[in-house]
Amino acid sequence: LPFEQYLYGVVPSEMPSSWNMEALKAQAVAARNYALLGFGKHAADGFDVCNTSHCQVYGGLSCENTRANQAVDETNGKLVLYNDQLITTYFHSSSGGRTENSENIWSAALPYLVSVDDKYGLGSPYDNWTKSYSSSEIKTKLINSGIDVGEILDLVPLEYSANGRVTVLEVRGTKKNEKLVKEKVRSIFGTSD
């Protein structure tokens, strides 16, 4: 599949095509960077990228539409660089009104991934949400991630970012306590299920 045609199936899968054309163009540029840096993630499987949020959601020909294709075409070849280097352009459905510093999610402080107000992220159906799990569901999620603390006794947030997001969560169990740091919390308890 030619690269730009791949983006025809990504942009409308990651953003509603009814949104402002400039937003679609920004998504096209972000998706282009993200794809270029992600190529080869699945080389051992015989392909470059998958069609899920692990790489980028790709809906294929059936999701293509005129507006998204126009955004890709009008940004053809445009990339985001920092100090002349291609950067990973992370994106999300909602920031809850404020983005987060990269070091509060992963480990490295990247000068181009710093916390900023995001007034457009407020009012989204995803800007504030709750997810509940039973003790047995938590135990299963932990075991599926290679962590066995025994029976769950408590979950205790130990550290927060300046924006109030949990960066260290301690899971207390009958066998041991386990600290989940930054992205590990989301990777175990993420809401994609």
Tab-separated table of C-alpha atoms in Angstrom:
chain	number	residue	atom	x	y	z
A	1	LEU	CA	0.000	0.000	0.000
A	2	PRO	CA	1.516	3.382	-0.928
A	3	PHE	CA	2.308	5.411	2.182
A	4	GLU	CA	0.018	8.393	1.555
A	5	GLN	CA	-2.867	6.022	0.718
A	6	TYR	CA	-2.259	4.289	4.049
A	7	LEU	CA	-2.907	7.677	5.700
A	8	TYR	CA	-6.265	7.910	3.866
A	9	GLY	CA	-7.386	5.012	6.090
A	10	VAL	CA	-5.741	6.336	9.262
A	11	VAL	CA	-6.938	9.942	9.485
A	12	PRO	CA	-10.707	9.186	9.473
A	13	SER	CA	-10.125	6.300	11.881
A	14	GLU	CA	-8.370	8.542	14.404
A	15	MET	CA	-10.519	11.702	14.058
A	16	PRO	CA	-14.076	12.396	12.903
A	17	SER	CA	-13.939	13.649	9.321
A	18	SER	CA	-16.614	16.205	10.167
A	19	TRP	CA	-14.090	18.168	12.220
A	20	ASN	CA	-12.468	21.369	11.006
A	21	MET	CA	-10.221	20.898	7.951
A	22	GLU	CA	-7.222	22.395	9.775
A	23	ALA	CA	-7.655	19.823	12.557
A	24	LEU	CA	-7.768	17.056	9.942
A	25	LYS	CA	-4.578	18.412	8.375
A	26	ALA	CA	-2.853	18.473	11.767
A	27	GLN	CA	-3.968	14.864	12.302
A	28	ALA	CA	-2.606	13.910	8.882
A	29	VAL	CA	0.812	15.397	9.702
A	30	ALA	CA	0.864	13.774	13.159
A	31	ALA	CA	-0.171	10.418	11.675
A	32	ARG	CA	2.552	10.696	9.003
A	33	ASN	CA	5.284	11.255	11.617
A	34	TYR	CA	3.920	8.524	13.870
A	35	ALA	CA	3.780	6.014	11.016
A	36	LEU	CA	7.284	6.769	9.757
A	37	LEU	CA	8.774	6.276	13.209
A	38	GLY	CA	6.649	3.177	13.821
A	39	PHE	CA	7.542	1.340	10.632
A	40	GLY	CA	9.082	-1.992	11.452
A	41	LYS	CA	7.287	-2.442	14.805
A	42	HIS	CA	5.919	-5.721	13.442
A	43	ALA	CA	8.809	-6.747	11.195
A	44	ALA	CA	9.059	-10.098	12.995
A	45	ASP	CA	5.426	-10.720	12.007
A	46	GLY	CA	6.089	-9.968	8.339
A	47	PHE	CA	4.556	-6.498	8.138
A	48	ASP	CA	5.445	-2.955	9.195
A	49	VAL	CA	2.506	-1.688	11.278
A	50	CYS	CA	-0.756	-3.140	12.569
A	51	ASN	CA	-4.226	-1.615	12.189
A	52	THR	CA	-4.935	-1.101	15.916
A	53	SER	CA	-4.108	1.656	18.404
A	54	HIS	CA	-0.829	-0.198	19.072
A	55	CYS	CA	0.452	1.500	15.902
A	56	GLN	CA	-2.408	3.681	14.606
A	57	VAL	CA	-5.977	2.721	13.857
A	58	TYR	CA	-6.271	1.964	10.155
A	59	GLY	CA	-9.806	1.404	8.858
A	60	GLY	CA	-8.855	0.670	5.275
A	61	LEU	CA	-10.643	1.630	2.090
A	62	SER	CA	-14.102	1.337	3.661
A	63	CYS	CA	-13.491	4.296	6.014
A	64	GLU	CA	-11.870	6.630	3.497
A	65	ASN	CA	-13.715	9.827	2.648
A	66	THR	CA	-13.204	12.985	0.628
A	67	ARG	CA	-12.437	15.341	3.541
A	68	ALA	CA	-9.824	13.111	5.181
A	69	ASN	CA	-8.226	12.375	1.810
A	70	GLN	CA	-8.093	16.111	1.104
A	71	ALA	CA	-6.313	16.717	4.438
A	72	VAL	CA	-3.730	14.051	3.600
A	73	ASP	CA	-3.257	15.385	0.057
A	74	GLU	CA	-2.900	19.017	1.172
A	75	THR	CA	-0.201	18.069	3.698
A	76	ASN	CA	1.580	15.560	1.447
A	77	GLY	CA	5.144	15.112	2.671
A	78	LYS	CA	4.798	17.543	5.591
A	79	LEU	CA	6.505	16.370	8.781
A	80	VAL	CA	7.192	17.666	12.287
A	81	LEU	CA	10.870	18.073	13.192
A	82	TYR	CA	12.686	19.219	16.304
A	83	ASN	CA	16.380	20.138	15.902
A	84	ASP	CA	16.153	18.717	12.365
A	85	GLN	CA	15.040	15.310	13.701
A	86	LEU	CA	11.733	13.574	13.030
A	87	ILE	CA	9.785	13.397	16.301
A	88	THR	CA	7.110	11.062	17.533
A	89	THR	CA	3.874	13.023	17.418
A	90	TYR	CA	1.765	11.386	20.096
A	91	PHE	CA	-1.938	12.119	19.961
A	92	HIS	CA	-4.976	11.245	22.034
A	93	SER	CA	-8.744	11.551	21.966
A	94	SER	CA	-8.952	13.877	24.964
A	95	SER	CA	-6.534	15.553	27.348
A	96	GLY	CA	-9.094	16.387	30.002
A	97	GLY	CA	-8.211	20.060	29.555
A	98	ARG	CA	-4.451	19.804	29.974
A	99	THR	CA	-1.719	17.701	28.377
A	100	GLU	CA	1.062	16.113	30.421
A	101	ASN	CA	4.861	16.433	30.407
A	102	SER	CA	6.467	13.452	28.681
A	103	GLU	CA	8.532	12.556	31.756
A	104	ASN	CA	5.309	12.062	33.731
A	105	ILE	CA	4.181	9.387	31.286
A	106	TRP	CA	7.383	7.721	30.130
A	107	SER	CA	10.870	8.497	31.435
A	108	ALA	CA	12.505	11.106	29.221
A	109	ALA	CA	11.772	14.813	29.426
A	110	LEU	CA	11.331	15.868	25.809
A	111	PRO	CA	11.381	19.632	25.209
A	112	TYR	CA	8.613	19.396	22.601
A	113	LEU	CA	6.245	17.333	24.807
A	114	VAL	CA	5.417	19.666	27.684
A	115	SER	CA	2.185	20.263	29.537
A	116	VAL	CA	-0.108	22.913	28.054
A	117	ASP	CA	-3.688	24.006	28.596
A	118	ASP	CA	-6.072	22.403	26.107
A	119	LYS	CA	-9.380	24.271	26.173
A	120	TYR	CA	-10.542	22.233	23.166
A	121	GLY	CA	-10.200	19.043	25.241
A	122	LEU	CA	-12.910	20.207	27.636
A	123	GLY	CA	-16.483	19.244	26.932
A	124	SER	CA	-15.477	16.089	25.097
A	125	PRO	CA	-17.380	12.962	26.145
A	126	TYR	CA	-13.974	11.596	27.204
A	127	ASP	CA	-12.603	14.494	29.269
A	128	ASN	CA	-13.797	12.992	32.553
A	129	TRP	CA	-14.570	9.330	33.079
A	130	THR	CA	-14.600	6.552	35.650
A	131	LYS	CA	-13.733	2.883	35.274
A	132	SER	CA	-14.396	0.371	38.053
A	133	TYR	CA	-12.818	-3.049	38.520
A	134	SER	CA	-13.489	-5.731	41.096
A	135	SER	CA	-10.583	-7.131	43.126
A	136	SER	CA	-10.622	-10.285	41.013
A	137	GLU	CA	-10.520	-8.246	37.776
A	138	ILE	CA	-7.537	-6.270	39.117
A	139	LYS	CA	-5.794	-9.488	40.137
A	140	THR	CA	-6.368	-10.958	36.654
A	141	LYS	CA	-5.067	-7.825	34.915
A	142	LEU	CA	-1.947	-7.884	37.093
A	143	ILE	CA	-1.325	-11.607	36.529
A	144	ASN	CA	-1.772	-11.104	32.762
A	145	SER	CA	1.009	-8.516	33.069
A	146	GLY	CA	3.289	-10.915	34.975
A	147	ILE	CA	2.591	-9.462	38.428
A	148	ASP	CA	1.255	-11.643	41.256
A	149	VAL	CA	0.640	-9.791	44.513
A	150	GLY	CA	-1.809	-12.384	45.819
A	151	GLU	CA	-5.219	-11.155	46.898
A	152	ILE	CA	-5.683	-7.416	46.420
A	153	LEU	CA	-5.807	-5.509	49.702
A	154	ASP	CA	-5.588	-1.900	48.505
A	155	LEU	CA	-4.575	0.482	45.704
A	156	VAL	CA	-2.704	3.532	46.984
A	157	PRO	CA	-1.650	6.473	44.796
A	158	LEU	CA	1.817	7.462	46.044
A	159	GLU	CA	2.808	10.238	43.645
A	160	TYR	CA	1.011	12.682	41.371
A	161	SER	CA	2.123	14.936	38.531
A	162	ALA	CA	1.715	18.698	38.890
A	163	ASN	CA	-1.515	18.237	36.900
A	164	GLY	CA	-2.956	15.821	39.463
A	165	ARG	CA	-2.485	12.586	37.524
A	166	VAL	CA	-1.221	9.497	39.341
A	167	THR	CA	2.404	8.725	38.434
A	168	VAL	CA	3.050	6.006	41.040
A	169	LEU	CA	0.365	3.571	42.176
A	170	GLU	CA	1.101	0.963	44.831
A	171	VAL	CA	-0.887	-2.260	44.650
A	172	ARG	CA	-0.931	-3.878	48.077
A	173	GLY	CA	-1.507	-7.606	48.195
A	174	THR	CA	-1.331	-10.588	50.515
A	175	LYS	CA	1.942	-11.799	48.906
A	176	LYS	CA	3.682	-8.480	48.275
A	177	ASN	CA	3.271	-4.849	47.335
A	178	GLU	CA	4.025	-3.682	43.793
A	179	LYS	CA	4.633	-0.112	42.617
A	180	LEU	CA	3.313	0.677	39.152
A	181	VAL	CA	5.043	3.692	37.683
A	182	LYS	CA	3.720	6.081	35.020
A	183	GLU	CA	2.701	4.344	31.769
A	184	LYS	CA	2.622	0.955	33.520
A	185	VAL	CA	-0.610	1.982	35.273
A	186	ARG	CA	-2.339	2.701	31.956
A	187	SER	CA	-0.901	-0.330	30.199
A	188	ILE	CA	-2.358	-2.612	32.887
A	189	PHE	CA	-5.604	-0.808	33.657
A	190	GLY	CA	-6.202	0.924	30.320
A	191	THR	CA	-9.747	1.297	29.097
A	192	SER	CA	-9.372	-0.303	25.669
A	193	ASP	CA	-11.079	-3.528	26.766
